[in-house]
């Protein structure tokens, strides 16, 4: 029983700190009390002396026992209470520092031990909790990084409580900057035009407890502008007060760019002038644009669901469409011209491109067609092609088309050996009509002539206009010279009847040159050139005729080209010089003037007569340079004579019609007079009647020349068709009777009558009359008798060099000067 009680006490001592303390207190009270009782009983049984001795000894024993009890209590409290408490305090400190890895051990199995167990359980729970929190945070960060944007939490004061690292890629600023500095860092980079709109939309979302989505612009740290989308949801306390905003900010710049591209693409799609069609793989229309409806007349609702067959026109053979789709399916693309039909039935020409759209496996899923209406373009091209190959005035083929047709005719000749001919037609004196009646009349006349000539030849022949008044004809399958000659006569017969143009009855003739293939050539250029050469021969032999080409004609053409080339270098080579023919008073023989006459002495050709090189110079246009040189040299020669003592009253210089046509004759004459210093009254310019009558500006030029003081004479008077009304108004001083009327004046009554009429006309108009070509005394006497006092001709002197004229007329002019001085000796023949 005693042992059982002992075990019970031992169990209490070990398992309960309270039992241990109770046992220790009991021990501390019972032992001293027992000792005191025992001491008191023992003292009562002893004497006094012995009492004090025993009392002192027992007192010390009691003190020792008390000290032992106290030591026991101290050791007990330290080992059973303070040590475990120290472990618990150290353990709680580690927990407070976040150390959840070291476990709590070696605690007694008492209340402190039980407390330690609870703390150990709390450690493990907290450890698992933090581990779970770390895992959850890791999961959150993983999710946050996977979210297309930056996750944020914004507090009521607009500061960022949290912003994921993705915000750096969006804004260029680290997330910590947004969280530390507050929301102003974010709003500072928001575009100023978007700030108020963002704040208003967020405030509205907070007030309505609704999520919000807002798109706006920010300025990235690199300076570029970017678009972002902010999706947010306000969070609230249990009492409904606003807590914070959780949301995501995503960079949508690429999406905005794509949207802008899509918007532009849509705008282009809707506004492009070409029609666009999308169909499915079976050819059923899915989408069309506005231009499709404009071109075809079918609205979008009309077209959707139908096939392209609705546009087919009757102009395309069904086989064409079969070929189109076969090529499209084989190659995936087709382009070309196709005739379609509008909704109203009108056909139109399009340029169509169809392309197959395939998926990643290569399967065709759609077709896209782009087409444009090229009807007007084709019409314009046809018109341009017609203009490029036809004469715009007459509608006849032009030189380009003529050359092509002639080349084809030559090929047919080589295959079939059928002779062909080229007829070159030039209208005679057509320029007179343009100059007198105007170019509008001339153009209308050309139209009538073209129509008449086309009606005269066969349908298979080609009539073309080369330009101006030149026409050319290809005759195929003809009977040689005879057949070509018959056609030429028919063409010339056309001009026997007058043409009525603008109430004018116009008579005209033509000259025709003919070349035959293969006799006169087998290529287009040779045939045309030889026909042209033959035409000029027809003109040279009186016009209003036709000529066949002959080889000797080409020699004349080559010689003409060579002569033209040499003439153009004649002035620079000092080959041109002047002769002067005196003009005298018939009665006194006094020198009244000279006429300057151009001469050409070539080292190889010798002396080239004026009748040969003057017309050539006029045809080639070189007459302008030549005429200017003659004027300049004539004026300068007058000054030379005057300096050596021969005073010539005036010098006559002939002007060509070409010089008038250039329109600069007045300026040229004025500059030469100023440069040489010759008195304008001593210069007399001789012009023919045709220069005045056939040149539209001739009358004005004559008046301008008269205004600068230059004398004017009408040369070869009587050979043209001068208007007496014009003659009365012209400021001319002299009429020159043509030598053709003087030659037979003594034997031909008609020449005599004409000469007398001209002399009397001159007198009545107060004009000086000079007779050309006087060769006999009899002619001179007749003229003087009729009142013509002045003449020039071989009877008085041939045209001579300046020195010869000076030598002869120095003393005759009653000038007492020294011996003659010879000029231009290098130019003597």
mmCIF file of C-alpha atoms in Angstrom, residues 406-751:
data_model
loop_
_atom_site.group_PDB
_atom_site.id
_atom_site.type_symbol
_atom_site.label_atom_id
_atom_site.label_comp_id
_atom_site.label_asym_id
_atom_site.label_seq_id
_atom_site.Cartn_x
_atom_site.Cartn_y
_atom_site.Cartn_z
ATOM 1 C CA UNK A 406 3.014 48.436 -148.368
ATOM 2 C CA UNK A 407 5.277 45.931 -146.590
ATOM 3 C CA UNK A 408 2.370 43.445 -146.513
ATOM 4 C CA UNK A 409 1.640 44.121 -150.197
ATOM 5 C CA UNK A 410 5.294 43.416 -151.063
ATOM 6 C CA UNK A 411 5.095 40.100 -149.169
ATOM 7 C CA UNK A 412 1.966 39.190 -151.108
ATOM 8 C CA UNK A 413 3.787 40.139 -154.327
ATOM 9 C CA UNK A 414 6.590 37.724 -153.506
ATOM 10 C CA UNK A 415 4.050 34.939 -152.822
ATOM 11 C CA UNK A 416 1.692 35.570 -155.748
ATOM 12 C CA UNK A 417 3.982 37.454 -158.161
ATOM 13 C CA UNK A 418 1.273 40.041 -158.769
ATOM 14 C CA UNK A 419 2.658 43.394 -159.799
ATOM 15 C CA UNK A 420 1.965 46.416 -157.624
ATOM 16 C CA UNK A 421 2.486 50.153 -158.051
ATOM 17 C CA UNK A 422 2.955 53.162 -155.767
ATOM 18 C CA UNK A 423 1.436 56.485 -156.840
ATOM 19 C CA UNK A 424 2.754 59.640 -155.179
ATOM 20 C CA UNK A 425 0.268 62.539 -155.564
ATOM 21 C CA UNK A 426 1.057 66.186 -154.840
ATOM 22 C CA UNK A 427 -1.473 68.982 -155.330
ATOM 23 C CA UNK A 428 -0.281 71.826 -157.530
ATOM 24 C CA UNK A 429 -0.107 75.296 -155.959
ATOM 25 C CA UNK A 430 -2.216 74.250 -153.002
ATOM 26 C CA UNK A 431 -0.364 76.770 -150.835
ATOM 27 C CA UNK A 432 -2.009 79.608 -152.748
ATOM 28 C CA UNK A 433 -5.396 78.491 -151.445
ATOM 29 C CA UNK A 434 -4.202 78.391 -147.835
ATOM 30 C CA UNK A 435 -2.566 81.809 -148.145
ATOM 31 C CA UNK A 436 -5.472 83.541 -149.856
ATOM 32 C CA UNK A 437 -8.571 81.842 -148.422
ATOM 33 C CA UNK A 438 -7.239 80.549 -145.129
ATOM 34 C CA UNK A 439 -6.225 77.179 -143.766
ATOM 35 C CA UNK A 440 -9.784 76.285 -142.783
ATOM 36 C CA UNK A 441 -10.739 76.371 -146.453
ATOM 37 C CA UNK A 442 -7.629 74.405 -147.335
ATOM 38 C CA UNK A 443 -8.465 71.746 -144.741
ATOM 39 C CA UNK A 444 -12.001 71.362 -146.029
ATOM 40 C CA UNK A 445 -10.660 71.086 -149.568
ATOM 41 C CA UNK A 446 -8.255 68.327 -148.490
ATOM 42 C CA UNK A 447 -11.162 66.412 -146.964
ATOM 43 C CA UNK A 448 -13.129 66.609 -150.215
ATOM 44 C CA UNK A 449 -10.105 65.577 -152.265
ATOM 45 C CA UNK A 450 -9.410 62.634 -149.934
ATOM 46 C CA UNK A 451 -13.029 61.472 -150.198
ATOM 47 C CA UNK A 452 -13.027 61.801 -153.983
ATOM 48 C CA UNK A 453 -9.711 59.987 -154.443
ATOM 49 C CA UNK A 454 -10.825 57.169 -152.127
ATOM 50 C CA UNK A 455 -14.015 56.765 -154.133
ATOM 51 C CA UNK A 456 -12.016 56.574 -157.374
ATOM 52 C CA UNK A 457 -9.739 53.658 -156.481
ATOM 53 C CA UNK A 458 -10.690 50.046 -155.752
ATOM 54 C CA UNK A 459 -11.692 48.853 -152.281
ATOM 55 C CA UNK A 460 -8.575 46.702 -151.998
ATOM 56 C CA UNK A 461 -6.216 49.588 -152.747
ATOM 57 C CA UNK A 462 -4.790 51.846 -150.054
ATOM 58 C CA UNK A 463 -4.961 55.632 -150.134
ATOM 59 C CA UNK A 464 -2.926 57.488 -147.471
ATOM 60 C CA UNK A 465 -2.076 61.083 -146.675
ATOM 61 C CA UNK A 466 1.576 61.667 -145.925
ATOM 62 C CA UNK A 467 1.058 65.246 -144.778
ATOM 63 C CA UNK A 468 0.333 68.659 -146.224
ATOM 64 C CA UNK A 469 -1.028 68.201 -149.743
ATOM 65 C CA UNK A 470 0.728 64.892 -150.410
ATOM 66 C CA UNK A 471 -1.208 61.649 -150.949
ATOM 67 C CA UNK A 472 0.074 58.193 -151.813
ATOM 68 C CA UNK A 473 -1.666 55.082 -153.175
ATOM 69 C CA UNK A 474 -0.858 51.373 -153.215
ATOM 70 C CA UNK A 475 -2.252 49.583 -156.288
ATOM 71 C CA UNK A 476 -2.096 45.779 -156.093
ATOM 72 C CA UNK A 477 -2.543 43.238 -158.855
ATOM 73 C CA UNK A 478 -2.330 45.706 -161.741
ATOM 74 C CA UNK A 479 -1.407 45.306 -165.382
ATOM 75 C CA UNK A 480 2.038 46.958 -165.282
ATOM 76 C CA UNK A 481 2.545 50.394 -166.820
ATOM 77 C CA UNK A 482 -0.762 50.317 -168.608
ATOM 78 C CA UNK A 483 -2.834 49.603 -165.503
ATOM 79 C CA UNK A 484 -0.977 52.164 -163.375
ATOM 80 C CA UNK A 485 -1.279 54.769 -166.159
ATOM 81 C CA UNK A 486 -5.038 54.184 -166.431
ATOM 82 C CA UNK A 487 -5.483 54.749 -162.680
ATOM 83 C CA UNK A 488 -3.319 57.890 -162.838
ATOM 84 C CA UNK A 489 -5.466 59.304 -165.619
ATOM 85 C CA UNK A 490 -8.641 58.553 -163.651
ATOM 86 C CA UNK A 491 -7.173 60.349 -160.636
ATOM 87 C CA UNK A 492 -6.194 63.380 -162.698
ATOM 88 C CA UNK A 493 -9.668 63.458 -164.223
ATOM 89 C CA UNK A 494 -11.012 64.000 -160.716
ATOM 90 C CA UNK A 495 -9.462 67.462 -160.716
ATOM 91 C CA UNK A 496 -11.135 68.519 -163.963
ATOM 92 C CA UNK A 497 -14.240 69.392 -161.968
ATOM 93 C CA UNK A 498 -14.195 72.250 -159.444
ATOM 94 C CA UNK A 499 -14.458 71.696 -155.687
ATOM 95 C CA UNK A 500 -17.004 73.806 -153.813
ATOM 96 C CA UNK A 501 -15.673 74.935 -150.446
ATOM 97 C CA UNK A 502 -17.223 77.754 -148.370
ATOM 98 C CA UNK A 503 -19.006 79.149 -151.434
ATOM 99 C CA UNK A 504 -15.709 79.169 -153.336
ATOM 100 C CA UNK A 505 -15.402 77.319 -156.626
ATOM 101 C CA UNK A 506 -11.856 75.997 -156.558
ATOM 102 C CA UNK A 507 -9.985 74.474 -159.475
ATOM 103 C CA UNK A 508 -6.943 72.400 -158.712
ATOM 104 C CA UNK A 509 -4.513 70.083 -160.499
ATOM 105 C CA UNK A 510 -2.120 67.452 -159.279
ATOM 106 C CA UNK A 511 1.211 65.919 -160.204
ATOM 107 C CA UNK A 512 1.629 62.147 -159.903
ATOM 108 C CA UNK A 513 4.780 60.040 -159.717
ATOM 109 C CA UNK A 514 4.587 56.263 -160.241
ATOM 110 C CA UNK A 515 6.984 53.493 -159.235
ATOM 111 C CA UNK A 516 6.421 49.799 -159.947
ATOM 112 C CA UNK A 517 7.424 46.698 -158.010
ATOM 113 C CA UNK A 518 9.701 44.945 -158.782
ATOM 114 C CA UNK A 519 10.893 47.106 -161.672
ATOM 115 C CA UNK A 520 11.648 50.191 -159.551
ATOM 116 C CA UNK A 521 12.382 48.482 -156.235
ATOM 117 C CA UNK A 522 11.315 45.725 -153.873
ATOM 118 C CA UNK A 523 11.295 47.488 -150.510
ATOM 119 C CA UNK A 524 8.999 50.180 -149.177
ATOM 120 C CA UNK A 525 11.547 52.969 -148.933
ATOM 121 C CA UNK A 526 12.830 52.510 -152.471
ATOM 122 C CA UNK A 527 9.337 52.408 -153.969
ATOM 123 C CA UNK A 528 8.199 55.530 -152.090
ATOM 124 C CA UNK A 529 11.392 57.435 -152.894
ATOM 125 C CA UNK A 530 11.224 56.605 -156.585
ATOM 126 C CA UNK A 531 7.540 57.570 -156.791
ATOM 127 C CA UNK A 532 8.440 60.864 -155.085
ATOM 128 C CA UNK A 533 11.252 61.478 -157.576
ATOM 129 C CA UNK A 534 8.888 60.796 -160.481
ATOM 130 C CA UNK A 535 6.332 63.195 -158.988
ATOM 131 C CA UNK A 536 8.919 65.998 -158.879
ATOM 132 C CA UNK A 537 9.698 65.283 -162.512
ATOM 133 C CA UNK A 538 6.022 65.712 -163.312
ATOM 134 C CA UNK A 539 6.060 69.072 -161.522
ATOM 135 C CA UNK A 540 9.238 70.110 -163.285
ATOM 136 C CA UNK A 541 7.603 69.441 -166.642
ATOM 137 C CA UNK A 542 4.683 71.765 -166.144
ATOM 138 C CA UNK A 543 2.599 70.063 -163.435
ATOM 139 C CA UNK A 544 -0.854 68.524 -164.015
ATOM 140 C CA UNK A 545 0.783 65.365 -165.296
ATOM 141 C CA UNK A 546 2.027 61.973 -164.229
ATOM 142 C CA UNK A 547 5.411 60.394 -164.741
ATOM 143 C CA UNK A 548 6.776 56.887 -164.335
ATOM 144 C CA UNK A 549 10.027 56.542 -162.524
ATOM 145 C CA UNK A 550 13.134 56.151 -164.652
ATOM 146 C CA UNK A 551 16.645 55.414 -163.327
ATOM 147 C CA UNK A 552 18.036 58.679 -164.675
ATOM 148 C CA UNK A 553 15.626 60.588 -162.456
ATOM 149 C CA UNK A 554 17.458 59.298 -159.389
ATOM 150 C CA UNK A 555 20.666 60.822 -160.688
ATOM 151 C CA UNK A 556 18.979 64.207 -160.776
ATOM 152 C CA UNK A 557 17.828 63.736 -157.180
ATOM 153 C CA UNK A 558 21.295 62.750 -156.005
ATOM 154 C CA UNK A 559 22.775 65.699 -157.852
ATOM 155 C CA UNK A 560 20.217 67.994 -156.250
ATOM 156 C CA UNK A 561 21.160 66.745 -152.759
ATOM 157 C CA UNK A 562 24.848 67.187 -153.535
ATOM 158 C CA UNK A 563 24.280 70.676 -154.884
ATOM 159 C CA UNK A 564 22.265 71.608 -151.775
ATOM 160 C CA UNK A 565 25.076 70.376 -149.514
ATOM 161 C CA UNK A 566 27.684 72.375 -151.435
ATOM 162 C CA UNK A 567 25.493 75.482 -151.481
ATOM 163 C CA UNK A 568 25.154 75.483 -147.701
ATOM 164 C CA UNK A 569 28.946 75.797 -147.394
ATOM 165 C CA UNK A 570 29.327 78.346 -150.166
ATOM 166 C CA UNK A 571 29.208 81.521 -148.043
ATOM 167 C CA UNK A 572 31.666 80.179 -145.467
ATOM 168 C CA UNK A 573 34.002 79.161 -148.306
ATOM 169 C CA UNK A 574 33.771 82.631 -149.966
ATOM 170 C CA UNK A 575 32.268 81.110 -153.110
ATOM 171 C CA UNK A 576 29.275 83.452 -153.276
ATOM 172 C CA UNK A 577 29.914 86.900 -154.708
ATOM 173 C CA UNK A 578 27.900 89.776 -156.205
ATOM 174 C CA UNK A 579 27.666 91.148 -159.722
ATOM 175 C CA UNK A 580 26.094 94.531 -160.307
ATOM 176 C CA UNK A 581 24.080 95.566 -163.379
ATOM 177 C CA UNK A 582 23.789 99.327 -163.976
ATOM 178 C CA UNK A 583 20.422 101.061 -164.206
ATOM 179 C CA UNK A 584 20.678 104.145 -166.499
ATOM 180 C CA UNK A 585 18.774 107.155 -167.732
ATOM 181 C CA UNK A 586 17.928 106.235 -171.351
ATOM 182 C CA UNK A 587 18.189 109.805 -172.586
ATOM 183 C CA UNK A 588 21.370 110.962 -170.805
ATOM 184 C CA UNK A 589 23.086 107.629 -170.148
ATOM 185 C CA UNK A 590 23.583 108.700 -166.538
ATOM 186 C CA UNK A 591 23.942 105.998 -163.885
ATOM 187 C CA UNK A 592 20.886 106.089 -161.618
ATOM 188 C CA UNK A 593 21.497 102.870 -159.708
ATOM 189 C CA UNK A 594 22.613 99.261 -159.797
ATOM 190 C CA UNK A 595 20.970 95.914 -159.188
ATOM 191 C CA UNK A 596 22.838 93.405 -157.052
ATOM 192 C CA UNK A 597 22.842 89.856 -158.451
ATOM 193 C CA UNK A 598 24.163 86.823 -156.531
ATOM 194 C CA UNK A 599 26.633 84.521 -158.243
ATOM 195 C CA UNK A 600 28.194 81.198 -157.171
ATOM 196 C CA UNK A 601 31.624 80.077 -158.310
ATOM 197 C CA UNK A 602 32.424 76.572 -157.023
ATOM 198 C CA UNK A 603 35.976 75.188 -157.312
ATOM 199 C CA UNK A 604 34.743 71.951 -158.956
ATOM 200 C CA UNK A 605 31.423 72.933 -160.514
ATOM 201 C CA UNK A 606 32.650 76.239 -161.825
ATOM 202 C CA UNK A 607 30.194 79.105 -162.263
ATOM 203 C CA UNK A 608 26.747 77.781 -161.217
ATOM 204 C CA UNK A 609 23.967 79.803 -162.912
ATOM 205 C CA UNK A 610 21.426 81.532 -160.645
ATOM 206 C CA UNK A 611 18.534 79.697 -162.326
ATOM 207 C CA UNK A 612 20.010 76.511 -160.840
ATOM 208 C CA UNK A 613 20.941 77.440 -157.296
ATOM 209 C CA UNK A 614 18.380 80.167 -156.416
ATOM 210 C CA UNK A 615 15.316 77.823 -156.679
ATOM 211 C CA UNK A 616 17.287 75.200 -154.767
ATOM 212 C CA UNK A 617 18.040 77.700 -152.014
ATOM 213 C CA UNK A 618 14.351 78.627 -151.834
ATOM 214 C CA UNK A 619 13.232 74.999 -151.645
ATOM 215 C CA UNK A 620 15.767 74.112 -148.949
ATOM 216 C CA UNK A 621 15.252 77.273 -146.885
ATOM 217 C CA UNK A 622 18.868 78.366 -147.364
ATOM 218 C CA UNK A 623 17.588 81.465 -149.175
ATOM 219 C CA UNK A 624 17.258 83.212 -145.814
ATOM 220 C CA UNK A 625 20.976 83.025 -145.059
ATOM 221 C CA UNK A 626 21.825 83.765 -148.674
ATOM 222 C CA UNK A 627 19.440 86.728 -148.903
ATOM 223 C CA UNK A 628 20.771 88.225 -145.668
ATOM 224 C CA UNK A 629 24.336 87.978 -146.934
ATOM 225 C CA UNK A 630 23.376 89.638 -150.264
ATOM 226 C CA UNK A 631 21.708 92.525 -148.424
ATOM 227 C CA UNK A 632 24.650 93.011 -146.091
ATOM 228 C CA UNK A 633 27.269 92.801 -148.865
ATOM 229 C CA UNK A 634 25.266 95.144 -151.175
ATOM 230 C CA UNK A 635 24.998 97.847 -148.539
ATOM 231 C CA UNK A 636 28.629 97.534 -147.627
ATOM 232 C CA UNK A 637 29.642 97.802 -151.317
ATOM 233 C CA UNK A 638 27.706 101.060 -151.665
ATOM 234 C CA UNK A 639 29.782 102.510 -148.808
ATOM 235 C CA UNK A 640 33.014 101.274 -150.419
ATOM 236 C CA UNK A 641 32.199 102.939 -153.730
ATOM 237 C CA UNK A 642 31.324 106.139 -151.972
ATOM 238 C CA UNK A 643 34.633 106.146 -150.105
ATOM 239 C CA UNK A 644 36.616 105.840 -153.370
ATOM 240 C CA UNK A 645 34.655 108.515 -155.186
ATOM 241 C CA UNK A 646 31.804 106.738 -156.980
ATOM 242 C CA UNK A 647 28.410 107.811 -155.737
ATOM 243 C CA UNK A 648 25.728 105.332 -156.766
ATOM 244 C CA UNK A 649 22.262 106.822 -156.046
ATOM 245 C CA UNK A 650 20.643 103.520 -155.123
ATOM 246 C CA UNK A 651 21.125 99.782 -155.125
ATOM 247 C CA UNK A 652 18.332 97.294 -155.890
ATOM 248 C CA UNK A 653 18.258 93.943 -154.071
ATOM 249 C CA UNK A 654 15.780 91.166 -154.798
ATOM 250 C CA UNK A 655 13.838 89.624 -151.919
ATOM 251 C CA UNK A 656 12.510 86.041 -151.980
ATOM 252 C CA UNK A 657 9.063 85.063 -150.807
ATOM 253 C CA UNK A 658 10.739 82.782 -148.236
ATOM 254 C CA UNK A 659 12.324 85.816 -146.587
ATOM 255 C CA UNK A 660 8.881 87.349 -146.179
ATOM 256 C CA UNK A 661 7.452 84.131 -144.785
ATOM 257 C CA UNK A 662 9.956 84.108 -141.923
ATOM 258 C CA UNK A 663 8.512 87.420 -140.729
ATOM 259 C CA UNK A 664 11.879 88.911 -139.729
ATOM 260 C CA UNK A 665 12.772 90.779 -142.942
ATOM 261 C CA UNK A 666 12.081 94.252 -141.520
ATOM 262 C CA UNK A 667 14.340 93.629 -138.509
ATOM 263 C CA UNK A 668 17.104 92.181 -140.715
ATOM 264 C CA UNK A 669 17.055 95.158 -143.109
ATOM 265 C CA UNK A 670 17.040 97.654 -140.256
ATOM 266 C CA UNK A 671 20.015 95.989 -138.523
ATOM 267 C CA UNK A 672 22.057 95.826 -141.763
ATOM 268 C CA UNK A 673 21.435 99.495 -142.558
ATOM 269 C CA UNK A 674 22.456 100.466 -139.051
ATOM 270 C CA UNK A 675 25.559 98.303 -139.148
ATOM 271 C CA UNK A 676 26.791 99.438 -142.566
ATOM 272 C CA UNK A 677 25.714 103.075 -142.205
ATOM 273 C CA UNK A 678 23.949 103.194 -145.582
ATOM 274 C CA UNK A 679 21.174 105.761 -145.990
ATOM 275 C CA UNK A 680 17.889 103.760 -146.187
ATOM 276 C CA UNK A 681 16.711 105.870 -149.147
ATOM 277 C CA UNK A 682 19.602 104.471 -151.222
ATOM 278 C CA UNK A 683 18.406 100.889 -150.742
ATOM 279 C CA UNK A 684 15.622 99.654 -153.025
ATOM 280 C CA UNK A 685 14.139 96.235 -152.333
ATOM 281 C CA UNK A 686 12.593 94.441 -155.299
ATOM 282 C CA UNK A 687 9.710 92.032 -154.699
ATOM 283 C CA UNK A 688 7.568 90.150 -157.178
ATOM 284 C CA UNK A 689 3.827 90.472 -157.413
ATOM 285 C CA UNK A 690 3.406 86.960 -155.943
ATOM 286 C CA UNK A 691 5.330 87.952 -152.794
ATOM 287 C CA UNK A 692 2.760 90.648 -152.090
ATOM 288 C CA UNK A 693 -0.359 88.873 -153.257
ATOM 289 C CA UNK A 694 0.332 85.353 -151.957
ATOM 290 C CA UNK A 695 1.699 86.256 -148.550
ATOM 291 C CA UNK A 696 -0.876 87.066 -145.904
ATOM 292 C CA UNK A 697 1.460 89.471 -144.150
ATOM 293 C CA UNK A 698 3.084 90.852 -147.315
ATOM 294 C CA UNK A 699 1.128 94.096 -147.238
ATOM 295 C CA UNK A 700 2.123 94.763 -143.620
ATOM 296 C CA UNK A 701 5.796 93.981 -144.289
ATOM 297 C CA UNK A 702 5.845 96.356 -147.280
ATOM 298 C CA UNK A 703 4.477 99.156 -145.125
ATOM 299 C CA UNK A 704 6.993 98.421 -142.353
ATOM 300 C CA UNK A 705 9.877 98.545 -144.835
ATOM 301 C CA UNK A 706 8.598 101.821 -146.216
ATOM 302 C CA UNK A 707 8.421 103.158 -142.663
ATOM 303 C CA UNK A 708 12.178 102.770 -142.174
ATOM 304 C CA UNK A 709 12.832 104.724 -145.408
ATOM 305 C CA UNK A 710 13.666 101.854 -147.772
ATOM 306 C CA UNK A 711 12.623 102.191 -151.441
ATOM 307 C CA UNK A 712 10.376 99.493 -152.907
ATOM 308 C CA UNK A 713 9.994 98.178 -156.446
ATOM 309 C CA UNK A 714 7.690 95.566 -157.983
ATOM 310 C CA UNK A 715 9.858 93.247 -160.080
ATOM 311 C CA UNK A 716 8.680 91.383 -163.206
ATOM 312 C CA UNK A 717 5.537 93.492 -163.250
ATOM 313 C CA UNK A 718 2.906 92.172 -165.636
ATOM 314 C CA UNK A 719 3.733 88.482 -165.203
ATOM 315 C CA UNK A 720 1.573 87.979 -162.110
ATOM 316 C CA UNK A 721 -1.952 88.934 -161.183
ATOM 317 C CA UNK A 722 -1.607 92.067 -159.153
ATOM 318 C CA UNK A 723 -4.673 93.656 -157.714
ATOM 319 C CA UNK A 724 -4.771 97.255 -158.887
ATOM 320 C CA UNK A 725 -6.639 98.113 -155.697
ATOM 321 C CA UNK A 726 -3.694 96.777 -153.681
ATOM 322 C CA UNK A 727 -1.214 98.448 -156.014
ATOM 323 C CA UNK A 728 -2.845 101.784 -155.377
ATOM 324 C CA UNK A 729 -2.416 101.322 -151.613
ATOM 325 C CA UNK A 730 1.126 99.954 -151.659
ATOM 326 C CA UNK A 731 3.943 102.413 -150.841
ATOM 327 C CA UNK A 732 6.032 101.367 -153.886
ATOM 328 C CA UNK A 733 8.056 103.822 -155.945
ATOM 329 C CA UNK A 734 9.065 101.729 -158.965
ATOM 330 C CA UNK A 735 7.584 99.281 -161.475
ATOM 331 C CA UNK A 736 9.964 97.043 -163.415
ATOM 332 C CA UNK A 737 8.709 95.831 -166.792
ATOM 333 C CA UNK A 738 9.610 92.156 -167.208
ATOM 334 C CA UNK A 739 12.166 91.333 -169.883
ATOM 335 C CA UNK A 740 9.673 88.994 -171.595
ATOM 336 C CA UNK A 741 7.693 92.034 -172.763
ATOM 337 C CA UNK A 742 10.809 93.922 -173.935
ATOM 338 C CA UNK A 743 12.387 91.139 -175.954
ATOM 339 C CA UNK A 744 9.874 91.256 -178.858
ATOM 340 C CA UNK A 745 8.594 94.765 -178.306
ATOM 341 C CA UNK A 746 9.424 95.859 -181.850
ATOM 342 C CA UNK A 747 7.834 92.844 -183.553
ATOM 343 C CA UNK A 748 5.024 91.680 -181.277
ATOM 344 C CA UNK A 749 2.052 94.063 -181.023
ATOM 345 C CA UNK A 750 0.890 92.353 -177.830
ATOM 346 C CA UNK A 751 4.194 92.918 -176.037
#
